[in-house]
Each structure stands twice: as C-alpha cells, then as structure tokens.
mmCIF file of C-alpha atoms and ligand atoms in Angstrom:
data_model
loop_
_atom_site.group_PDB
_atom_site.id
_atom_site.type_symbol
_atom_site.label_atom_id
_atom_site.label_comp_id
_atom_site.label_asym_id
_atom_site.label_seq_id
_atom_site.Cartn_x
_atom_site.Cartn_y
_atom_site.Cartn_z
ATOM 1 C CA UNK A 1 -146.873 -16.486 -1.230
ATOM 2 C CA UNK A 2 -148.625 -16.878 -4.598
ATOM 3 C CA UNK A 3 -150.538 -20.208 -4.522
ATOM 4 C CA UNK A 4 -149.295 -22.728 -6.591
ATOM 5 C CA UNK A 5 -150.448 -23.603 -9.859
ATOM 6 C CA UNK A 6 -151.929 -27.238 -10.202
ATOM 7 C CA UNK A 7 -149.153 -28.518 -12.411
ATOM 8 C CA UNK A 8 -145.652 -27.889 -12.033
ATOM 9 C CA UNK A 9 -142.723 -28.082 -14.652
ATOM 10 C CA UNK A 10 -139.179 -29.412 -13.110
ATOM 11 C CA UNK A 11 -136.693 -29.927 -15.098
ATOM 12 C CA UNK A 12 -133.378 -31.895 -15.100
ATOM 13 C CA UNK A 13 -130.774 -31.708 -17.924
ATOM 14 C CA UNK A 14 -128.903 -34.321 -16.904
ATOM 15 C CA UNK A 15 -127.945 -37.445 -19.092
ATOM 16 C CA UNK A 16 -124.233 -37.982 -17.129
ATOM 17 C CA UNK A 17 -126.193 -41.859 -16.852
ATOM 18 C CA UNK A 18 -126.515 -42.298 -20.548
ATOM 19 C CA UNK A 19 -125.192 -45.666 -21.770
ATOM 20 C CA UNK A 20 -125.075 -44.743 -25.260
ATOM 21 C CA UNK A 21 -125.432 -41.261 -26.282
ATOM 22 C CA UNK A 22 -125.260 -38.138 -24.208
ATOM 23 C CA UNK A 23 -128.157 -35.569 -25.124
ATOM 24 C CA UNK A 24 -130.969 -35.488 -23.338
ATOM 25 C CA UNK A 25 -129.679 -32.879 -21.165
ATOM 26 C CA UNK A 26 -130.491 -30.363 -23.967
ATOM 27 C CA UNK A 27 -133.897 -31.590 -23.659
ATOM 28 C CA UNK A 28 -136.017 -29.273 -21.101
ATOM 29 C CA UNK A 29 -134.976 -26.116 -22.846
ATOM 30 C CA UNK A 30 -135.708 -27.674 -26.451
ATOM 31 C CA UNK A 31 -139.037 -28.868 -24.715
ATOM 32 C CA UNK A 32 -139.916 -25.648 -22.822
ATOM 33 C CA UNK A 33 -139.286 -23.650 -26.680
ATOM 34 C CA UNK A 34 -142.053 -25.713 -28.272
ATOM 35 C CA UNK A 35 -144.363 -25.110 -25.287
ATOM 36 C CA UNK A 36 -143.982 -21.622 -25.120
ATOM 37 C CA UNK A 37 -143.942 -21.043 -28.766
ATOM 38 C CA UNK A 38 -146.217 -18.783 -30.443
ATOM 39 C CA UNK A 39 -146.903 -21.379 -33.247
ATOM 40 C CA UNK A 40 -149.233 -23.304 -31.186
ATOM 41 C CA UNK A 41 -151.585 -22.383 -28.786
ATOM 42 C CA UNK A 42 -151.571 -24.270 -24.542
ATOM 43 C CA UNK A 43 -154.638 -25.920 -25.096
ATOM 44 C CA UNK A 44 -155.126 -29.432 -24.958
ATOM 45 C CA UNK A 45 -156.989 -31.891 -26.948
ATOM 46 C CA UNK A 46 -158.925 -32.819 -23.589
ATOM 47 C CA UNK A 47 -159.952 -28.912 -23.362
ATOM 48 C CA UNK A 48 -157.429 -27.404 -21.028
ATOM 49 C CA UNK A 49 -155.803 -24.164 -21.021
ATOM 50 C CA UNK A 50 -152.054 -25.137 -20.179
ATOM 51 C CA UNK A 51 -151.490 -21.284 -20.422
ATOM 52 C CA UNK A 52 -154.434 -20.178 -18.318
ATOM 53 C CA UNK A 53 -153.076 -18.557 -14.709
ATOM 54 C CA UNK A 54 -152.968 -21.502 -12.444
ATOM 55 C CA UNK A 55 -152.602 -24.313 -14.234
ATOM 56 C CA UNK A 56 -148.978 -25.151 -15.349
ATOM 57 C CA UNK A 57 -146.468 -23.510 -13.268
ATOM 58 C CA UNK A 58 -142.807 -23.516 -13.755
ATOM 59 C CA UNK A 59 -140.002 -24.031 -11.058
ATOM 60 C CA UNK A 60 -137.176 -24.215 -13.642
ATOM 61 C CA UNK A 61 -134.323 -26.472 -13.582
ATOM 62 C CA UNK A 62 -132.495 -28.859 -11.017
ATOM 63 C CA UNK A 63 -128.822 -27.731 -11.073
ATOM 64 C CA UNK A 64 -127.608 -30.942 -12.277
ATOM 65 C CA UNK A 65 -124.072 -32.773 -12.491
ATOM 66 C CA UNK A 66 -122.637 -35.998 -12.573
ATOM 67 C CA UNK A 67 -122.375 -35.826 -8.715
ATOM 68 C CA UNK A 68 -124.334 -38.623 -6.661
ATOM 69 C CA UNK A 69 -125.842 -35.915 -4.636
ATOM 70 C CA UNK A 70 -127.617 -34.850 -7.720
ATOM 71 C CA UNK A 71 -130.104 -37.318 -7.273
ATOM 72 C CA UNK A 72 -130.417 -35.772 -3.580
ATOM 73 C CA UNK A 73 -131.158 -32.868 -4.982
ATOM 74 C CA UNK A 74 -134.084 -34.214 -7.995
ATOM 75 C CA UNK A 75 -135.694 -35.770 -5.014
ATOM 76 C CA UNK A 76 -135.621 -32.546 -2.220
ATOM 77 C CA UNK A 77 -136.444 -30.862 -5.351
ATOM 78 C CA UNK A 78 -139.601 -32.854 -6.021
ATOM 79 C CA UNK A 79 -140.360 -33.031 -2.575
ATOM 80 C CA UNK A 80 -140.305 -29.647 -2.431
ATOM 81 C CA UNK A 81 -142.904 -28.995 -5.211
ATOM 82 C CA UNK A 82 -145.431 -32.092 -3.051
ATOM 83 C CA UNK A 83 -145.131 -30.089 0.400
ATOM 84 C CA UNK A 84 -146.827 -26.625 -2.079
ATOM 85 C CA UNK A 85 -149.662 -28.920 -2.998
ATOM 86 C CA UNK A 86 -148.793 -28.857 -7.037
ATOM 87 C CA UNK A 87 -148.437 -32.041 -8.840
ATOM 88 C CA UNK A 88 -144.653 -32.301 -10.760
ATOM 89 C CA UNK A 89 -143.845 -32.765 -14.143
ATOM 90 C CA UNK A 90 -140.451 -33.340 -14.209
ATOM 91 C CA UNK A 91 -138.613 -33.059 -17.880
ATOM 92 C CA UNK A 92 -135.845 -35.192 -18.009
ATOM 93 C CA UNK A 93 -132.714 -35.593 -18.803
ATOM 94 C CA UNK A 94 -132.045 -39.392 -19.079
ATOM 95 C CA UNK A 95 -134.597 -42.230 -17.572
ATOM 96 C CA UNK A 96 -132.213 -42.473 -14.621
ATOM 97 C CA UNK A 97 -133.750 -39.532 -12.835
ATOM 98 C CA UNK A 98 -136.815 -41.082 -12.312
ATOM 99 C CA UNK A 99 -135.578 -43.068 -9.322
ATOM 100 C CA UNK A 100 -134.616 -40.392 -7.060
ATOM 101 C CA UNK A 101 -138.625 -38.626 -8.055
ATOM 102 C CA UNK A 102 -140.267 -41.796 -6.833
ATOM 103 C CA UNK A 103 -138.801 -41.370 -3.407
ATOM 104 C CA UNK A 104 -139.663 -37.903 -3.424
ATOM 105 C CA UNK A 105 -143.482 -39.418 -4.668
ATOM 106 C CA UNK A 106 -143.712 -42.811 -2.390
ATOM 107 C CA UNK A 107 -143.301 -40.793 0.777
ATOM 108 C CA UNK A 108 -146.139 -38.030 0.134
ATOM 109 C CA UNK A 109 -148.395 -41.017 -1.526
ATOM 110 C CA UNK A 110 -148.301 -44.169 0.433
ATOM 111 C CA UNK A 111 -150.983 -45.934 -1.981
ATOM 112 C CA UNK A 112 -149.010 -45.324 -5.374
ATOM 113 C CA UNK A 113 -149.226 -47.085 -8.682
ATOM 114 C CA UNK A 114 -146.872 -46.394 -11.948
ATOM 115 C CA UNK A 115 -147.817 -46.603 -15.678
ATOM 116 C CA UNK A 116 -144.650 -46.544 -17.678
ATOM 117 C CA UNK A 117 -143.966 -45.962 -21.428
ATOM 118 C CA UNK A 118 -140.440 -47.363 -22.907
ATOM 119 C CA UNK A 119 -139.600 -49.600 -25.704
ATOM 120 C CA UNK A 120 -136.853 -50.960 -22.379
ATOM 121 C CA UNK A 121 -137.960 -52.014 -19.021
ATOM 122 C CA UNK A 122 -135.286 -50.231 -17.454
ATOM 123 C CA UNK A 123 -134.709 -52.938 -15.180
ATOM 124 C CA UNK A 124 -131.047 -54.161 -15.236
ATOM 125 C CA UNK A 125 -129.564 -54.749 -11.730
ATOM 126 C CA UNK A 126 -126.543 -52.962 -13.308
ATOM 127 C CA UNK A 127 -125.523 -52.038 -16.621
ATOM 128 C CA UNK A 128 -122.057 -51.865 -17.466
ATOM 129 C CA UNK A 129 -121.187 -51.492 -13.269
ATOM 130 C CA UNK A 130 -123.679 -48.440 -13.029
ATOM 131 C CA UNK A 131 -126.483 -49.476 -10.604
ATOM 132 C CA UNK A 132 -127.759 -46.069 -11.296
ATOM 133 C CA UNK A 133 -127.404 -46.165 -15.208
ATOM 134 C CA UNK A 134 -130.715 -44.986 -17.384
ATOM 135 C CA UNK A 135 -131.468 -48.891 -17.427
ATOM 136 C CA UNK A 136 -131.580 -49.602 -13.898
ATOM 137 C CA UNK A 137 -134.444 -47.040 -12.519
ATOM 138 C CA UNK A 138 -137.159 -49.563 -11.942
ATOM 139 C CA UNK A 139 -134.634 -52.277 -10.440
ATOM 140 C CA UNK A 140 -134.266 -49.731 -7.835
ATOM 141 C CA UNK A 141 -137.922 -48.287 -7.692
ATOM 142 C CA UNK A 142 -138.767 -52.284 -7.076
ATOM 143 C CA UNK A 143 -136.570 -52.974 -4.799
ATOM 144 C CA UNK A 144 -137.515 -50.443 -2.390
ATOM 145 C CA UNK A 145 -140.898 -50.972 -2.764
ATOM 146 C CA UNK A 146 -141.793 -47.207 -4.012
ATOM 147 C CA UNK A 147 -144.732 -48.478 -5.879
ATOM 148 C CA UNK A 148 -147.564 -51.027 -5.468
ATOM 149 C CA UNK A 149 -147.905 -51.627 -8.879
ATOM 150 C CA UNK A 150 -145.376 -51.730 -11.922
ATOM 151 C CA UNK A 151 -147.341 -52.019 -15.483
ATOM 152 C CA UNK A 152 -144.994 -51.288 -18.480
ATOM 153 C CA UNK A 153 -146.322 -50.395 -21.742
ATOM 154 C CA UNK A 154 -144.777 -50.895 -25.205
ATOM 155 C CA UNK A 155 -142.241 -52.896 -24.474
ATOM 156 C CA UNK A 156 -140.181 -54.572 -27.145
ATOM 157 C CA UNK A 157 -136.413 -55.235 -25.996
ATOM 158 C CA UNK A 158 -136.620 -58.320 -23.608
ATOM 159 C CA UNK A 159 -133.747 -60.283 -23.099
ATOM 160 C CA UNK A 160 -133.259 -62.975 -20.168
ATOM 161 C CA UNK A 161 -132.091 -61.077 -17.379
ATOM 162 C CA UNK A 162 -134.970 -58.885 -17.785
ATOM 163 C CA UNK A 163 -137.562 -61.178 -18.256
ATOM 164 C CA UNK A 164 -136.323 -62.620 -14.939
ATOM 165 C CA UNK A 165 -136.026 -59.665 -13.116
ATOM 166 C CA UNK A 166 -140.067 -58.836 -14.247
ATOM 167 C CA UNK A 167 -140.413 -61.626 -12.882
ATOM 168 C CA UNK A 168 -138.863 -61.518 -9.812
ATOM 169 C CA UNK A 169 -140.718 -57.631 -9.394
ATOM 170 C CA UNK A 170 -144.037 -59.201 -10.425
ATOM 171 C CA UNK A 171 -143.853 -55.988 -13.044
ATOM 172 C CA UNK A 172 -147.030 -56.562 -15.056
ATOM 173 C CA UNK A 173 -145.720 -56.176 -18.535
ATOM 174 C CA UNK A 174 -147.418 -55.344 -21.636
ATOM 175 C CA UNK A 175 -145.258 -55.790 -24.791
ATOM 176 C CA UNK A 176 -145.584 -53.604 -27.999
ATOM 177 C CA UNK A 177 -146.290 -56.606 -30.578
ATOM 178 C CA UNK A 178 -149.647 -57.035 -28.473
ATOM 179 C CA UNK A 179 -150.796 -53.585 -28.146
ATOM 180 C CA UNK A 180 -154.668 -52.972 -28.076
ATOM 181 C CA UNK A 181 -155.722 -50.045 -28.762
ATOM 182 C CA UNK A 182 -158.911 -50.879 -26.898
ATOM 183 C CA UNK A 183 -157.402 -51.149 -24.037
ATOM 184 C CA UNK A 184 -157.729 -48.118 -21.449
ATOM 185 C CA UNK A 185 -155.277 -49.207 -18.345
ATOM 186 C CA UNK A 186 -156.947 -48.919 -15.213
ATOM 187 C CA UNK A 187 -155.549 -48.139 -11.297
ATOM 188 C CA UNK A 188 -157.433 -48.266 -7.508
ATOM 189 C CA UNK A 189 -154.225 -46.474 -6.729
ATOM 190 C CA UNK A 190 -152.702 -42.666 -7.562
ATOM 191 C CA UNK A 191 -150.909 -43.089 -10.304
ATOM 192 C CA UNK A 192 -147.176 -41.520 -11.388
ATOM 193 C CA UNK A 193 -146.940 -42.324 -15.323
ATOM 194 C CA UNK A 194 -143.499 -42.274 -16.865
ATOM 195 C CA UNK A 195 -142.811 -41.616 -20.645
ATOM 196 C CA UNK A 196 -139.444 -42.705 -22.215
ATOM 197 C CA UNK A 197 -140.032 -40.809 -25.647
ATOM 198 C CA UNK A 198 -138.294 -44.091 -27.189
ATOM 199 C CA UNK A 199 -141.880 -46.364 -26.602
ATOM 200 C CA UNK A 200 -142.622 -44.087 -29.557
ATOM 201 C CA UNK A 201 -141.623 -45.314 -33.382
ATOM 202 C CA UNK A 202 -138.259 -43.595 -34.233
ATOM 203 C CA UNK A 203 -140.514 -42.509 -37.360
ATOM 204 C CA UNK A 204 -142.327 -40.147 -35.284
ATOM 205 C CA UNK A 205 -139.714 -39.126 -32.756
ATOM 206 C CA UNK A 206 -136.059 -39.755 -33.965
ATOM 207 C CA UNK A 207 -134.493 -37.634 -31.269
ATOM 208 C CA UNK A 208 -134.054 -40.420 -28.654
ATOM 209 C CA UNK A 209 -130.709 -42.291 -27.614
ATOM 210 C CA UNK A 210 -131.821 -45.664 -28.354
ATOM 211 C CA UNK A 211 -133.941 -45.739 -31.135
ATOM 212 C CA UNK A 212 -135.911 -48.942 -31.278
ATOM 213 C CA UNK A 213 -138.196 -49.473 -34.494
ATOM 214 C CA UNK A 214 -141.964 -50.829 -34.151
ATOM 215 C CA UNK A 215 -143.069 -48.586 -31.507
ATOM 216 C CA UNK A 216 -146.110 -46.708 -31.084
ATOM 217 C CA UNK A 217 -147.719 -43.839 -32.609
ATOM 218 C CA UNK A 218 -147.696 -40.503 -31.540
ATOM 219 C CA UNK A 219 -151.524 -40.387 -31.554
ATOM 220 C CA UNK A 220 -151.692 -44.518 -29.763
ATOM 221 C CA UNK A 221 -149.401 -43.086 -26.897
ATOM 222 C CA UNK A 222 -151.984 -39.631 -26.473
ATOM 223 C CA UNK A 223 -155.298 -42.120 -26.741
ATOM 224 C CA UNK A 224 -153.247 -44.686 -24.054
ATOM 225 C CA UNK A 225 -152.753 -41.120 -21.423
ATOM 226 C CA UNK A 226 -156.782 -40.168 -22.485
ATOM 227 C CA UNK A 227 -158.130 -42.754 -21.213
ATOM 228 C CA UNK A 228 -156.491 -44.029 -18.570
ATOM 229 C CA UNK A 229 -158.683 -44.461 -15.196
ATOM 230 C CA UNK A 230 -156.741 -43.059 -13.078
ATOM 231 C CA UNK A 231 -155.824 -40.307 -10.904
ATOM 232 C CA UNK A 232 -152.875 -38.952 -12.137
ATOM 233 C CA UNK A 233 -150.422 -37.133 -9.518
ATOM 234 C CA UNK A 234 -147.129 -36.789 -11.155
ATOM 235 C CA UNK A 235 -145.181 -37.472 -14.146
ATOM 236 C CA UNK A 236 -141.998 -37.248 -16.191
ATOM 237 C CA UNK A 237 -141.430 -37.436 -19.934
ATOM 238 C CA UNK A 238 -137.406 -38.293 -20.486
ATOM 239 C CA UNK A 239 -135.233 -39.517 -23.170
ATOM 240 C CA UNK A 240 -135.713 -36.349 -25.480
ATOM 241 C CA UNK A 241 -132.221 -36.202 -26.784
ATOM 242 C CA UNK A 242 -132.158 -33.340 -29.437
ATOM 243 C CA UNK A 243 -129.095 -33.504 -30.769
ATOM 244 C CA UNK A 244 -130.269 -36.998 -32.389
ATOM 245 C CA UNK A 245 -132.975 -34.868 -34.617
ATOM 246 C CA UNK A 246 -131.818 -33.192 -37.319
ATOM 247 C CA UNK A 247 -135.255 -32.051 -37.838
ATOM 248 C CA UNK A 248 -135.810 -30.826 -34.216
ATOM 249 C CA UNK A 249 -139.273 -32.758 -34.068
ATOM 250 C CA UNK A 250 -139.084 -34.661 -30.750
ATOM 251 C CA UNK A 251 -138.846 -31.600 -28.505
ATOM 252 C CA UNK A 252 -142.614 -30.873 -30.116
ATOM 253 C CA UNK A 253 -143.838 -34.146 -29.497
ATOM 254 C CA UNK A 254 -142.610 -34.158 -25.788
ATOM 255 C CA UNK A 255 -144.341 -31.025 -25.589
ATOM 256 C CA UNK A 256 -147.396 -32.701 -27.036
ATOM 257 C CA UNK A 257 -147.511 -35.199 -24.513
ATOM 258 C CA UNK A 258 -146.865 -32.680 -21.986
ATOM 259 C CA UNK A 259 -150.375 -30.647 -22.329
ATOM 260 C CA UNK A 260 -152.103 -34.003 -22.409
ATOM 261 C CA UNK A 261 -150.513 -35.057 -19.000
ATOM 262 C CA UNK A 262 -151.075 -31.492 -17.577
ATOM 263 C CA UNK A 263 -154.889 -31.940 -18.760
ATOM 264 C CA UNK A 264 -155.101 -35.396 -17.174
ATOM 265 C CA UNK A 265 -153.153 -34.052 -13.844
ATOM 266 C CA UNK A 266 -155.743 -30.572 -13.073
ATOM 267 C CA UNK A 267 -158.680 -33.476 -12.564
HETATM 268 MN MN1 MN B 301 -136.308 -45.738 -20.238
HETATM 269 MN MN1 MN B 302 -136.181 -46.531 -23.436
#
C-alpha cells in the first residue's frame, strides 16, 4: 500500500440539515476546482507545497444522503483515514457533519481540544425538532464529552438559549465585537479546528447560507489559523454554499483556508 500522505481531503456534499438554504452540498467539488486550478499555485503562505507528493492526499467523497446512517458513514469514514496515520480535512457540506467527525476524532485522541470559527455557536438543543440540524453540532459534541475544551471564535448571533447552553457547556466564547487581533489562541491539548465560512464578513465570502454582516476578514481568519499554538490534527471547513455567489468567490476562499490548515497540519 502507498503510504499515506500527511493530510487528507474528505469530503461530504451533504446539506439535507440545512435550516435555511440548501447548497453547500455543491461545495467540495466547487472547493476541490479552485485547489486544483492552474491559476494558482499549492503553496502556502507558511511555505508548504500542498501539491508536493505526500502532503495533501485525497480520499474523495462520503456517499451522502439524507439517511441517519449517513452520519455512520462520515464517522467510519474519518475513522478510517485516523487508523492510515493521515490527519483529515473534511470539506463539508453543512456544519451538521461535524458531529459524527468528532466521534470518529475523540476515540483516536483521548486529550482533544476544538477551536471553532462561526458567526453561530451551533449549539441549539434542537432547532425546529432536528436535534441533528446544522445548529445543533456542538450541543451534541458537549454532551458527549468529545472534547476537553470548546473555544468559539467570532461569534456574533447570541440569543438566550444559547447563552445558557455556553453556559451550561462551559464553551469559552469569544465574540466578534471583541476580536484582538493580538491574540494567538493557545491549547495543552491536540487540537481539531472547525471553520463555518459564515465567521467571515459576507463582503468577503457571500456564498454562505446565513450570511451574518460584521464578521472577520479573510486575512484576520488566516493570521487567527497562523498563529495558533497548537498541534493541529484535523479539521473541516463547511458552510460553502455556492449557489449563494453569483461571483463564485467563496469556493476560492475555502480553498485559501484550506492550504493554510494543510500547512499548519504537516507540523
Ligand atoms: Mn456553523
Ligand atoms: Mn454559521
């Protein structure tokens, strides 16, 4: 068997746990386009060959439905990539997926931290009776303790249930009207980082399902993944919902992020 390259791409267009818009299961095709494209080249700011043999492997796509055993299948799947030693990136699809990856993560990393980018917590017990809705992920995540430690970054949607239910998580939440770009987040712990595309500004990537205005930059979100302290051993980047771009920018930025997190995950 050919070893396995450091970094591996997983994808999963499915976005059947939308509560708005369906979409972003168009995403890891739109986002695999802009990596492979000839109009840029796979190296990263940080000085890493994403295209160099070895590095950023590709395992394809999840078949996904609207089945419950789909999210059997995004965990196995991940699982599967853990037991060949290569670290996933999984391309979502909707935010719901990332539930059924953290199993897949908690039981190959029993010290295990998360750093997650959203404009939403994502923490709803339910959301319009769908416990497994794109806004529920870290309800469940928390509940059965698949992480140590919760921080959420960018943040700018609170309402009273989910202030409560940080609170109830002890999530350590870090809202977007006090961002510092200063900051560099820090973890004793592996870390699994999660980007929701919409933490962004819908100025510099429209093609989300919930846009949410006053987010981040592009280049404040690539600074924040820099310089984290942290060993990084899995991610996903969701929420890329082309059909919401007319200009078909997001897919770009996603892929953006992408090289940085490969970068960050070959350390
Ligand atoms: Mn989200
Ligand atoms: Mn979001």
């Amino acid at each position: 068997m050919v070893a396995a390259a450091r970094v591996t791409l997983l994808g999963v267009a499915y976005d059947a746990s939308s509560s708005h818009r369906r979409g972003p299961a168009l995403a890891p095709r739109a986002i695999r386009e802009a990596l492979d494209s000839g109009a840029v080249n796979g190296w990263s700011e940080m000085g890493c060959d994403t295209r160099a043999p070895g590095v950023f492997g590709d395992a394809g796509d999840i078949a996904a439905d609207a089945s419950p055993e789909m999210r059997e299948r995004v965990e196995a799947g991940v699982a599967a990539l853990l037991a060949r030693e290569t670290r996933p990136l999984v391309l979502g699809g909707d935010h719901s997926i990332t539930y059924p990856v953290l199993r897949a993560m908690r039981s190959r990393h029993p010290r295990l931290a998360i750093l997650h980018f959203d404009a939403h917590t994502d923490l709803y017990d339910e959301f319009e009776g769908d416990r497994h809705s794109h806004a529920c992920p870290f309800a469940r995540i928390m509940e059965e303790g698949l992480t140590d430690r919760l921080v959420q970054v960018g943040i700018r949607t609170l309402n009273a249930h989910q202030r409560e239910q940080a609170k109830r998580f002890r999530v350590e939440v870090h809202e977007m009207k006090d961002w510092d770009d200063a900051r560099a987040f820090a973890f004793e712990q592996p870390v699994y980082v999660s980007v929701d595309l919409d933490v962004l500004d819908p100025a510099f990537a429209p093609g989300v399902s919930h846009r949410e205005p006053g987010g981040c930059s592009v280049r404040q979100l690539l600074r924040a993944l820099q310089t984290v302290r942290a060993r990084i051993v899995g991610a996903d980047v969701v929420e890329c919902n082309p059909a919401q771009d007319p200009v078909g920018l997001t897919p770009w930025v996603a892929a953006k992020v992408v090289r940085e997190l490969v970068a960050r995950m070959v350390d």
